[in-house]
Amino acid sequence: MRIAILPSEQEIARVAADRICRVYRDKPDFVLGLATGSSPLPLYAELVRRYEAGLISFARVRSFNLDEYVGLPRDHVEGYANFIHRHLVDLVDMPEGAAHGPDGWCEDLEAGAAAYDQAIRDAGGIDIQVLGIGSDGHIGFNEPGGSLASRTHVGVLTDQTRRDNARFFDGDLDAVPTHCVTQGLGTIMDSRAHVFIATGEGKAQAVAEMIEGGISARWPASVLQSHPDVLVLIDEAAASKLELADFYREVWEKEGASA
Ligand code: F6R
């Protein structure tokens, strides 16, 4: 893992966008994995800004979302397909049909999940995946206790995740779905590279377990320790429980420019 502890969300967005732009320069038809939620929003705003400035084009890009709720109406504003259209896809030059997400509405959800995994493979695999983390350590919606090798599947959300996400549903816990379809940890690990973003005190324990704990299904994001290309971008609050924060700062200072 390359770890950068950065002073602001804007700086995190800038470094994350630089990483994605490097992938774009090498491969303008790259496959982009997208997280929803609040953590990547400054990054998506920065990508839109760079698109408007002519620094990146999404005309040949295909995207794959990490996850989708099950049980929301298809046009619900907090559905993840709608969320990603609103914050990125509709604001850049991505062609109709190039943005994909797990199907949370089909009759046979498991078959839909398997088809989604296959669609990612058929697209040649994800070149770079944007990741956030839940306060319980999930990535995608892979909650504690699941297989580290799972493929896209139907999952159950923890109470902690539902409480965390109630803020998107006017604080109404009952309105937060109980189920989801999510890329599995094995699917996520197949991505060639990752850019991981976490901010705020509420993520500090999950971030510490991800970076410095053992690899364990208790903290699903810890599986990323065995991926060769993960750029971890966090603010001071999210870094506050890291034992070796000073060492990571030193390494980033010496080697970060080549991230
Ligand atoms: C969303 C996703 C989740 C979020 C995580 C953090 O597609 O995969 O893992 O990244 O729940 O959410 P925020 O950023 O809202 O704190």
PDB file of C-alpha atoms and ligand atoms in Angstrom:
ATOM      1  CA  MET A   1       0.000   0.000   0.000  1.00  0.00           C
ATOM      2  CA  ARG A   2       1.132   3.532  -0.680  1.00  0.00           C
ATOM      3  CA  ILE A   3      -0.298   5.707   2.058  1.00  0.00           C
ATOM      4  CA  ALA A   4      -0.762   9.455   1.928  1.00  0.00           C
ATOM      5  CA  ILE A   5      -2.037  11.391   4.935  1.00  0.00           C
ATOM      6  CA  LEU A   6      -3.226  14.638   3.401  1.00  0.00           C
ATOM      7  CA  PRO A   7      -4.460  17.915   4.879  1.00  0.00           C
ATOM      8  CA  SER A   8      -7.832  18.239   3.162  1.00  0.00           C
ATOM      9  CA  GLU A   9     -10.520  16.559   1.065  1.00  0.00           C
ATOM     10  CA  GLN A  10      -9.478  18.804  -1.811  1.00  0.00           C
ATOM     11  CA  GLU A  11      -5.894  17.586  -1.670  1.00  0.00           C
ATOM     12  CA  ILE A  12      -7.121  13.975  -1.526  1.00  0.00           C
ATOM     13  CA  ALA A  13      -9.316  14.647  -4.557  1.00  0.00           C
ATOM     14  CA  ARG A  14      -6.376  16.188  -6.442  1.00  0.00           C
ATOM     15  CA  VAL A  15      -4.022  13.249  -5.799  1.00  0.00           C
ATOM     16  CA  ALA A  16      -6.776  10.713  -6.584  1.00  0.00           C
ATOM     17  CA  ALA A  17      -7.633  12.516  -9.837  1.00  0.00           C
ATOM     18  CA  ASP A  18      -3.923  12.624 -10.779  1.00  0.00           C
ATOM     19  CA  ARG A  19      -3.799   8.838 -10.335  1.00  0.00           C
ATOM     20  CA  ILE A  20      -6.872   8.308 -12.521  1.00  0.00           C
ATOM     21  CA  CYS A  21      -5.576  10.740 -15.156  1.00  0.00           C
ATOM     22  CA  ARG A  22      -2.353   8.720 -15.352  1.00  0.00           C
ATOM     23  CA  VAL A  23      -4.375   5.591 -16.135  1.00  0.00           C
ATOM     24  CA  TYR A  24      -6.309   7.607 -18.746  1.00  0.00           C
ATOM     25  CA  ARG A  25      -3.116   8.817 -20.431  1.00  0.00           C
ATOM     26  CA  ASP A  26      -1.852   5.239 -20.784  1.00  0.00           C
ATOM     27  CA  LYS A  27      -5.236   3.871 -21.825  1.00  0.00           C
ATOM     28  CA  PRO A  28      -7.970   6.339 -22.882  1.00  0.00           C
ATOM     29  CA  ASP A  29     -10.481   3.465 -23.029  1.00  0.00           C
ATOM     30  CA  PHE A  30      -9.794   2.390 -19.446  1.00  0.00           C
ATOM     31  CA  VAL A  31     -12.366   0.632 -17.277  1.00  0.00           C
ATOM     32  CA  LEU A  32     -13.216   2.619 -14.163  1.00  0.00           C
ATOM     33  CA  GLY A  33     -14.630   1.117 -10.968  1.00  0.00           C
ATOM     34  CA  LEU A  34     -16.799   3.535  -9.001  1.00  0.00           C
ATOM     35  CA  ALA A  35     -17.735   3.784  -5.341  1.00  0.00           C
ATOM     36  CA  THR A  36     -20.743   5.780  -4.199  1.00  0.00           C
ATOM     37  CA  GLY A  37     -21.238   7.446  -0.822  1.00  0.00           C
ATOM     38  CA  SER A  38     -19.812  10.734   0.393  1.00  0.00           C
ATOM     39  CA  SER A  39     -16.071   9.946   0.421  1.00  0.00           C
ATOM     40  CA  PRO A  40     -15.418  10.106  -3.346  1.00  0.00           C
ATOM     41  CA  LEU A  41     -17.625  13.148  -4.050  1.00  0.00           C
ATOM     42  CA  PRO A  42     -14.743  15.690  -4.040  1.00  0.00           C
ATOM     43  CA  LEU A  43     -12.867  13.355  -6.432  1.00  0.00           C
ATOM     44  CA  TYR A  44     -15.828  13.187  -8.805  1.00  0.00           C
ATOM     45  CA  ALA A  45     -16.168  16.991  -8.689  1.00  0.00           C
ATOM     46  CA  GLU A  46     -12.453  17.240  -9.518  1.00  0.00           C
ATOM     47  CA  LEU A  47     -12.802  14.792 -12.433  1.00  0.00           C
ATOM     48  CA  VAL A  48     -15.727  16.842 -13.779  1.00  0.00           C
ATOM     49  CA  ARG A  49     -13.606  19.993 -13.451  1.00  0.00           C
ATOM     50  CA  ARG A  50     -10.727  18.348 -15.345  1.00  0.00           C
ATOM     51  CA  TYR A  51     -13.147  17.111 -18.022  1.00  0.00           C
ATOM     52  CA  GLU A  52     -14.492  20.652 -18.445  1.00  0.00           C
ATOM     53  CA  ALA A  53     -10.899  21.920 -18.689  1.00  0.00           C
ATOM     54  CA  GLY A  54     -10.184  19.396 -21.462  1.00  0.00           C
ATOM     55  CA  LEU A  55      -7.721  17.380 -19.356  1.00  0.00           C
ATOM     56  CA  ILE A  56      -9.609  14.076 -19.458  1.00  0.00           C
ATOM     57  CA  SER A  57     -12.312  12.559 -21.629  1.00  0.00           C
ATOM     58  CA  PHE A  58     -14.642   9.736 -20.691  1.00  0.00           C
ATOM     59  CA  ALA A  59     -15.806   9.169 -24.278  1.00  0.00           C
ATOM     60  CA  ARG A  60     -14.168   5.729 -24.402  1.00  0.00           C
ATOM     61  CA  VAL A  61     -14.442   4.871 -20.704  1.00  0.00           C
ATOM     62  CA  ARG A  62     -16.725   2.184 -19.295  1.00  0.00           C
ATOM     63  CA  SER A  63     -17.578   2.251 -15.613  1.00  0.00           C
ATOM     64  CA  PHE A  64     -18.728  -0.378 -13.118  1.00  0.00           C
ATOM     65  CA  ASN A  65     -20.258   0.531  -9.763  1.00  0.00           C
ATOM     66  CA  LEU A  66     -19.279  -1.435  -6.686  1.00  0.00           C
ATOM     67  CA  ASP A  67     -22.751  -2.047  -5.356  1.00  0.00           C
ATOM     68  CA  GLU A  68     -26.491  -1.342  -5.376  1.00  0.00           C
ATOM     69  CA  TYR A  69     -29.229  -1.428  -2.775  1.00  0.00           C
ATOM     70  CA  VAL A  70     -31.956  -4.046  -3.057  1.00  0.00           C
ATOM     71  CA  GLY A  71     -35.486  -2.911  -2.288  1.00  0.00           C
ATOM     72  CA  LEU A  72     -35.462   0.702  -3.469  1.00  0.00           C
ATOM     73  CA  PRO A  73     -37.626   1.808  -6.386  1.00  0.00           C
ATOM     74  CA  ARG A  74     -35.481   2.038  -9.530  1.00  0.00           C
ATOM     75  CA  ASP A  75     -35.910   5.826  -9.672  1.00  0.00           C
ATOM     76  CA  HIS A  76     -35.051   6.409  -5.987  1.00  0.00           C
ATOM     77  CA  VAL A  77     -32.637   9.309  -5.712  1.00  0.00           C
ATOM     78  CA  GLU A  78     -30.339   7.347  -3.348  1.00  0.00           C
ATOM     79  CA  GLY A  79     -30.150   4.295  -5.620  1.00  0.00           C
ATOM     80  CA  TYR A  80     -26.475   3.942  -6.480  1.00  0.00           C
ATOM     81  CA  ALA A  81     -26.965   3.896 -10.253  1.00  0.00           C
ATOM     82  CA  ASN A  82     -28.821   7.204  -9.980  1.00  0.00           C
ATOM     83  CA  PHE A  83     -26.262   8.588  -7.541  1.00  0.00           C
ATOM     84  CA  ILE A  84     -23.348   7.935  -9.867  1.00  0.00           C
ATOM     85  CA  HIS A  85     -25.173   9.402 -12.872  1.00  0.00           C
ATOM     86  CA  ARG A  86     -25.939  12.538 -10.888  1.00  0.00           C
ATOM     87  CA  HIS A  87     -22.416  13.058  -9.552  1.00  0.00           C
ATOM     88  CA  LEU A  88     -20.274  11.945 -12.494  1.00  0.00           C
ATOM     89  CA  VAL A  89     -21.670  10.122 -15.512  1.00  0.00           C
ATOM     90  CA  ASP A  90     -24.196  12.788 -16.577  1.00  0.00           C
ATOM     91  CA  LEU A  91     -21.639  15.565 -16.080  1.00  0.00           C
ATOM     92  CA  VAL A  92     -18.977  14.215 -18.445  1.00  0.00           C
ATOM     93  CA  ASP A  93     -18.896  12.826 -21.991  1.00  0.00           C
ATOM     94  CA  MET A  94     -19.518   9.193 -21.083  1.00  0.00           C
ATOM     95  CA  PRO A  95     -21.704   7.641 -23.791  1.00  0.00           C
ATOM     96  CA  GLU A  96     -25.135   6.208 -23.096  1.00  0.00           C
ATOM     97  CA  GLY A  97     -24.836   2.641 -21.826  1.00  0.00           C
ATOM     98  CA  ALA A  98     -21.193   2.898 -20.752  1.00  0.00           C
ATOM     99  CA  ALA A  99     -21.991   3.126 -17.031  1.00  0.00           C
ATOM    100  CA  HIS A 100     -22.832  -0.163 -15.364  1.00  0.00           C
ATOM    101  CA  GLY A 101     -23.997  -1.208 -11.923  1.00  0.00           C
ATOM    102  CA  PRO A 102     -25.178  -4.379 -10.224  1.00  0.00           C
ATOM    103  CA  ASP A 103     -28.852  -5.119 -10.886  1.00  0.00           C
ATOM    104  CA  GLY A 104     -30.787  -4.733  -7.650  1.00  0.00           C
ATOM    105  CA  TRP A 105     -34.165  -5.241  -9.301  1.00  0.00           C
ATOM    106  CA  CYS A 106     -34.011  -8.440 -11.371  1.00  0.00           C
ATOM    107  CA  GLU A 107     -36.080 -11.450 -10.351  1.00  0.00           C
ATOM    108  CA  ASP A 108     -33.082 -13.723  -9.825  1.00  0.00           C
ATOM    109  CA  LEU A 109     -30.635 -11.507  -7.947  1.00  0.00           C
ATOM    110  CA  GLU A 110     -27.906 -14.161  -7.680  1.00  0.00           C
ATOM    111  CA  ALA A 111     -28.027 -14.813 -11.427  1.00  0.00           C
ATOM    112  CA  GLY A 112     -27.881 -11.049 -11.997  1.00  0.00           C
ATOM    113  CA  ALA A 113     -24.869 -10.843  -9.689  1.00  0.00           C
ATOM    114  CA  ALA A 114     -23.041 -13.605 -11.570  1.00  0.00           C
ATOM    115  CA  ALA A 115     -23.834 -11.851 -14.862  1.00  0.00           C
ATOM    116  CA  TYR A 116     -22.375  -8.622 -13.478  1.00  0.00           C
ATOM    117  CA  ASP A 117     -19.136 -10.365 -12.539  1.00  0.00           C
ATOM    118  CA  GLN A 118     -19.006 -11.764 -16.083  1.00  0.00           C
ATOM    119  CA  ALA A 119     -19.698  -8.322 -17.592  1.00  0.00           C
ATOM    120  CA  ILE A 120     -16.672  -6.931 -15.749  1.00  0.00           C
ATOM    121  CA  ARG A 121     -14.545  -9.787 -17.103  1.00  0.00           C
ATOM    122  CA  ASP A 122     -15.944  -9.253 -20.626  1.00  0.00           C
ATOM    123  CA  ALA A 123     -14.938  -5.586 -20.427  1.00  0.00           C
ATOM    124  CA  GLY A 124     -11.364  -6.736 -19.821  1.00  0.00           C
ATOM    125  CA  GLY A 125     -11.431  -6.167 -16.064  1.00  0.00           C
ATOM    126  CA  ILE A 126     -11.325  -2.959 -14.071  1.00  0.00           C
ATOM    127  CA  ASP A 127      -8.181  -0.864 -14.569  1.00  0.00           C
ATOM    128  CA  ILE A 128      -8.663   1.352 -11.553  1.00  0.00           C
ATOM    129  CA  GLN A 129     -11.216   1.059  -8.762  1.00  0.00           C
ATOM    130  CA  VAL A 130     -12.275   3.909  -6.492  1.00  0.00           C
ATOM    131  CA  LEU A 131     -12.932   2.654  -2.954  1.00  0.00           C
ATOM    132  CA  GLY A 132     -14.342   4.064   0.267  1.00  0.00           C
ATOM    133  CA  ILE A 133     -14.686   2.205   3.557  1.00  0.00           C
ATOM    134  CA  GLY A 134     -17.521   1.684   6.003  1.00  0.00           C
ATOM    135  CA  SER A 135     -16.970   2.346   9.695  1.00  0.00           C
ATOM    136  CA  ASP A 136     -17.279  -1.449  10.173  1.00  0.00           C
ATOM    137  CA  GLY A 137     -14.509  -2.069   7.637  1.00  0.00           C
ATOM    138  CA  HIS A 138     -16.593  -2.939   4.576  1.00  0.00           C
ATOM    139  CA  ILE A 139     -15.502  -2.180   1.041  1.00  0.00           C
ATOM    140  CA  GLY A 140     -18.207  -2.382  -1.554  1.00  0.00           C
ATOM    141  CA  PHE A 141     -20.886  -3.742   0.749  1.00  0.00           C
ATOM    142  CA  ASN A 142     -18.745  -6.685   1.870  1.00  0.00           C
ATOM    143  CA  GLU A 143     -19.629  -6.758   5.522  1.00  0.00           C
ATOM    144  CA  PRO A 144     -17.569  -8.532   8.228  1.00  0.00           C
ATOM    145  CA  GLY A 145     -17.557 -12.311   8.170  1.00  0.00           C
ATOM    146  CA  GLY A 146     -17.832 -12.826   4.418  1.00  0.00           C
ATOM    147  CA  SER A 147     -15.465 -14.732   2.176  1.00  0.00           C
ATOM    148  CA  LEU A 148     -12.291 -12.900   1.195  1.00  0.00           C
ATOM    149  CA  ALA A 149     -12.634 -14.574  -2.221  1.00  0.00           C
ATOM    150  CA  SER A 150     -16.320 -13.782  -2.864  1.00  0.00           C
ATOM    151  CA  ARG A 151     -17.634 -12.773  -6.267  1.00  0.00           C
ATOM    152  CA  THR A 152     -20.521 -10.354  -6.872  1.00  0.00           C
ATOM    153  CA  HIS A 153     -23.346 -11.512  -4.614  1.00  0.00           C
ATOM    154  CA  VAL A 154     -26.424 -10.554  -2.631  1.00  0.00           C
ATOM    155  CA  GLY A 155     -25.525  -9.355   0.858  1.00  0.00           C
ATOM    156  CA  VAL A 156     -27.100  -8.248   4.121  1.00  0.00           C
ATOM    157  CA  LEU A 157     -26.150  -4.843   5.532  1.00  0.00           C
ATOM    158  CA  THR A 158     -25.038  -4.574   9.160  1.00  0.00           C
ATOM    159  CA  ASP A 159     -27.056  -2.383  11.522  1.00  0.00           C
ATOM    160  CA  GLN A 160     -23.980  -0.173  11.778  1.00  0.00           C
ATOM    161  CA  THR A 161     -23.914   0.383   7.998  1.00  0.00           C
ATOM    162  CA  ARG A 162     -27.648   1.056   7.927  1.00  0.00           C
ATOM    163  CA  ARG A 163     -27.282   3.569  10.778  1.00  0.00           C
ATOM    164  CA  ASP A 164     -24.321   5.233   9.005  1.00  0.00           C
ATOM    165  CA  ASN A 165     -26.298   5.485   5.771  1.00  0.00           C
ATOM    166  CA  ALA A 166     -29.533   6.728   7.346  1.00  0.00           C
ATOM    167  CA  ARG A 167     -28.152  10.236   6.743  1.00  0.00           C
ATOM    168  CA  PHE A 168     -28.908   9.728   3.043  1.00  0.00           C
ATOM    169  CA  PHE A 169     -32.533   8.839   3.914  1.00  0.00           C
ATOM    170  CA  ASP A 170     -33.426  11.870   6.045  1.00  0.00           C
ATOM    171  CA  GLY A 171     -32.239  10.021   9.150  1.00  0.00           C
ATOM    172  CA  ASP A 172     -34.969   7.402   8.758  1.00  0.00           C
ATOM    173  CA  LEU A 173     -33.353   4.038   9.608  1.00  0.00           C
ATOM    174  CA  ASP A 174     -36.416   2.117   8.426  1.00  0.00           C
ATOM    175  CA  ALA A 175     -36.001   3.617   4.956  1.00  0.00           C
ATOM    176  CA  VAL A 176     -32.468   2.208   4.575  1.00  0.00           C
ATOM    177  CA  PRO A 177     -32.549  -1.099   2.692  1.00  0.00           C
ATOM    178  CA  THR A 178     -31.436  -4.251   4.508  1.00  0.00           C
ATOM    179  CA  HIS A 179     -29.972  -5.949   1.438  1.00  0.00           C
ATOM    180  CA  CYS A 180     -27.639  -5.134  -1.420  1.00  0.00           C
ATOM    181  CA  VAL A 181     -25.860  -6.581  -4.414  1.00  0.00           C
ATOM    182  CA  THR A 182     -22.136  -5.985  -4.183  1.00  0.00           C
ATOM    183  CA  GLN A 183     -18.982  -6.823  -6.018  1.00  0.00           C
ATOM    184  CA  GLY A 184     -17.302  -9.486  -3.902  1.00  0.00           C
ATOM    185  CA  LEU A 185     -13.893  -9.084  -2.322  1.00  0.00           C
ATOM    186  CA  GLY A 186     -12.489 -11.442  -4.955  1.00  0.00           C
ATOM    187  CA  THR A 187     -14.020  -9.280  -7.687  1.00  0.00           C
ATOM    188  CA  ILE A 188     -12.570  -6.147  -6.110  1.00  0.00           C
ATOM    189  CA  MET A 189      -9.153  -7.776  -5.776  1.00  0.00           C
ATOM    190  CA  ASP A 190      -9.167  -8.513  -9.527  1.00  0.00           C
ATOM    191  CA  SER A 191      -9.035  -4.788 -10.282  1.00  0.00           C
ATOM    192  CA  ARG A 192      -5.554  -3.842 -11.523  1.00  0.00           C
ATOM    193  CA  ALA A 193      -5.273  -0.839  -9.203  1.00  0.00           C
ATOM    194  CA  HIS A 194      -7.181   0.895  -6.454  1.00  0.00           C
ATOM    195  CA  VAL A 195      -7.500   4.420  -5.194  1.00  0.00           C
ATOM    196  CA  PHE A 196      -8.891   4.334  -1.677  1.00  0.00           C
ATOM    197  CA  ILE A 197     -10.350   7.385   0.082  1.00  0.00           C
ATOM    198  CA  ALA A 198     -11.357   7.799   3.727  1.00  0.00           C
ATOM    199  CA  THR A 199     -11.928  10.938   5.754  1.00  0.00           C
ATOM    200  CA  GLY A 200     -13.069  11.687   9.284  1.00  0.00           C
ATOM    201  CA  GLU A 201     -12.672  10.255  12.763  1.00  0.00           C
ATOM    202  CA  GLY A 202     -15.476   7.750  12.212  1.00  0.00           C
ATOM    203  CA  LYS A 203     -13.253   5.829   9.778  1.00  0.00           C
ATOM    204  CA  ALA A 204     -10.120   5.832  11.968  1.00  0.00           C
ATOM    205  CA  GLN A 205     -10.483   2.344  13.461  1.00  0.00           C
ATOM    206  CA  ALA A 206     -11.467   0.734  10.158  1.00  0.00           C
ATOM    207  CA  VAL A 207      -8.495   2.412   8.443  1.00  0.00           C
ATOM    208  CA  ALA A 208      -6.080   1.254  11.167  1.00  0.00           C
ATOM    209  CA  GLU A 209      -7.376  -2.320  10.931  1.00  0.00           C
ATOM    210  CA  MET A 210      -7.149  -2.206   7.137  1.00  0.00           C
ATOM    211  CA  ILE A 211      -3.530  -1.050   7.101  1.00  0.00           C
ATOM    212  CA  GLU A 212      -2.044  -2.402  10.312  1.00  0.00           C
ATOM    213  CA  GLY A 213      -4.302  -5.252  11.429  1.00  0.00           C
ATOM    214  CA  GLY A 214      -4.119  -8.845  10.275  1.00  0.00           C
ATOM    215  CA  ILE A 215      -5.883  -9.849   7.069  1.00  0.00           C
ATOM    216  CA  SER A 216      -9.228 -11.020   8.365  1.00  0.00           C
ATOM    217  CA  ALA A 217     -12.882 -11.277   7.430  1.00  0.00           C
ATOM    218  CA  ARG A 218     -13.607  -9.265  10.596  1.00  0.00           C
ATOM    219  CA  TRP A 219     -12.225  -6.189   8.770  1.00  0.00           C
ATOM    220  CA  PRO A 220     -12.922  -6.949   5.108  1.00  0.00           C
ATOM    221  CA  ALA A 221     -10.858  -4.033   3.728  1.00  0.00           C
ATOM    222  CA  SER A 222      -7.741  -5.673   5.211  1.00  0.00           C
ATOM    223  CA  VAL A 223      -7.759  -7.992   2.181  1.00  0.00           C
ATOM    224  CA  LEU A 224      -6.274  -5.043   0.256  1.00  0.00           C
ATOM    225  CA  GLN A 225      -2.964  -5.626   2.054  1.00  0.00           C
ATOM    226  CA  SER A 226      -2.329  -8.425  -0.416  1.00  0.00           C
ATOM    227  CA  HIS A 227      -3.066  -6.306  -3.513  1.00  0.00           C
ATOM    228  CA  PRO A 228       0.037  -4.943  -5.264  1.00  0.00           C
ATOM    229  CA  ASP A 229      -1.349  -1.525  -6.268  1.00  0.00           C
ATOM    230  CA  VAL A 230      -3.420   0.326  -3.656  1.00  0.00           C
ATOM    231  CA  LEU A 231      -3.110   4.074  -3.179  1.00  0.00           C
ATOM    232  CA  VAL A 232      -4.553   4.980   0.239  1.00  0.00           C
ATOM    233  CA  LEU A 233      -5.569   8.632   0.595  1.00  0.00           C
ATOM    234  CA  ILE A 234      -6.742   9.679   4.045  1.00  0.00           C
ATOM    235  CA  ASP A 235      -7.034  12.816   6.124  1.00  0.00           C
ATOM    236  CA  GLU A 236      -5.516  13.373   9.578  1.00  0.00           C
ATOM    237  CA  ALA A 237      -8.719  12.311  11.370  1.00  0.00           C
ATOM    238  CA  ALA A 238      -8.989   9.025   9.476  1.00  0.00           C
ATOM    239  CA  ALA A 239      -5.263   8.438  10.127  1.00  0.00           C
ATOM    240  CA  SER A 240      -5.531   9.168  13.852  1.00  0.00           C
ATOM    241  CA  LYS A 241      -5.414   5.524  14.994  1.00  0.00           C
ATOM    242  CA  LEU A 242      -2.452   4.473  12.846  1.00  0.00           C
ATOM    243  CA  GLU A 243       0.554   3.420  14.938  1.00  0.00           C
ATOM    244  CA  LEU A 244       3.068   4.195  12.201  1.00  0.00           C
ATOM    245  CA  ALA A 245       1.581   7.408  10.821  1.00  0.00           C
ATOM    246  CA  ASP A 246       4.904   9.260  11.008  1.00  0.00           C
ATOM    247  CA  PHE A 247       6.657   6.545   9.042  1.00  0.00           C
ATOM    248  CA  TYR A 248       3.959   6.634   6.324  1.00  0.00           C
ATOM    249  CA  ARG A 249       4.378  10.412   6.125  1.00  0.00           C
ATOM    250  CA  GLU A 250       8.123  10.006   5.657  1.00  0.00           C
ATOM    251  CA  VAL A 251       7.710   7.378   2.936  1.00  0.00           C
ATOM    252  CA  TRP A 252       5.130   9.499   1.118  1.00  0.00           C
ATOM    253  CA  GLU A 253       7.414  12.514   1.245  1.00  0.00           C
ATOM    254  CA  LYS A 254      10.265  10.496  -0.264  1.00  0.00           C
ATOM    255  CA  GLU A 255       8.327   8.420  -2.774  1.00  0.00           C
ATOM    256  CA  GLY A 256       4.849   9.894  -3.067  1.00  0.00           C
ATOM    257  CA  ALA A 257       5.529  11.812  -6.247  1.00  0.00           C
ATOM    258  CA  SER A 258       5.846   8.530  -8.127  1.00  0.00           C
ATOM    259  CA  ALA A 259       2.540   7.222  -6.754  1.00  0.00           C
TER     260      ALA A 259
HETATM  261  C1  F6R B   1     -20.350   2.557  -1.782  1.00  0.00           C
HETATM  262  C2  F6R B   1     -19.499   1.606  -1.106  1.00  0.00           C
HETATM  263  C3  F6R B   1     -19.236   1.702   0.343  1.00  0.00           C
HETATM  264  C4  F6R B   1     -18.845   3.108   0.783  1.00  0.00           C
HETATM  265  C5  F6R B   1     -18.707   3.157   2.293  1.00  0.00           C
HETATM  266  C6  F6R B   1     -18.335   4.546   2.789  1.00  0.00           C
HETATM  267  O1  F6R B   1     -20.436   2.238  -3.157  1.00  0.00           O
HETATM  268  O2  F6R B   1     -19.026   0.717  -1.753  1.00  0.00           O
HETATM  269  O3  F6R B   1     -18.198   0.805   0.685  1.00  0.00           O
HETATM  270  O4  F6R B   1     -17.647   3.481   0.165  1.00  0.00           O
HETATM  271  O5  F6R B   1     -19.899   2.759   2.893  1.00  0.00           O
HETATM  272  O6  F6R B   1     -19.378   5.424   2.543  1.00  0.00           O
HETATM  273  P1  F6R B   1     -19.195   6.989   2.778  1.00  0.00           P
HETATM  274  O7  F6R B   1     -18.171   7.427   1.793  1.00  0.00           O
HETATM  275  O8  F6R B   1     -20.546   7.570   2.475  1.00  0.00           O
HETATM  276  O9  F6R B   1     -18.755   7.143   4.181  1.00  0.00           O
END
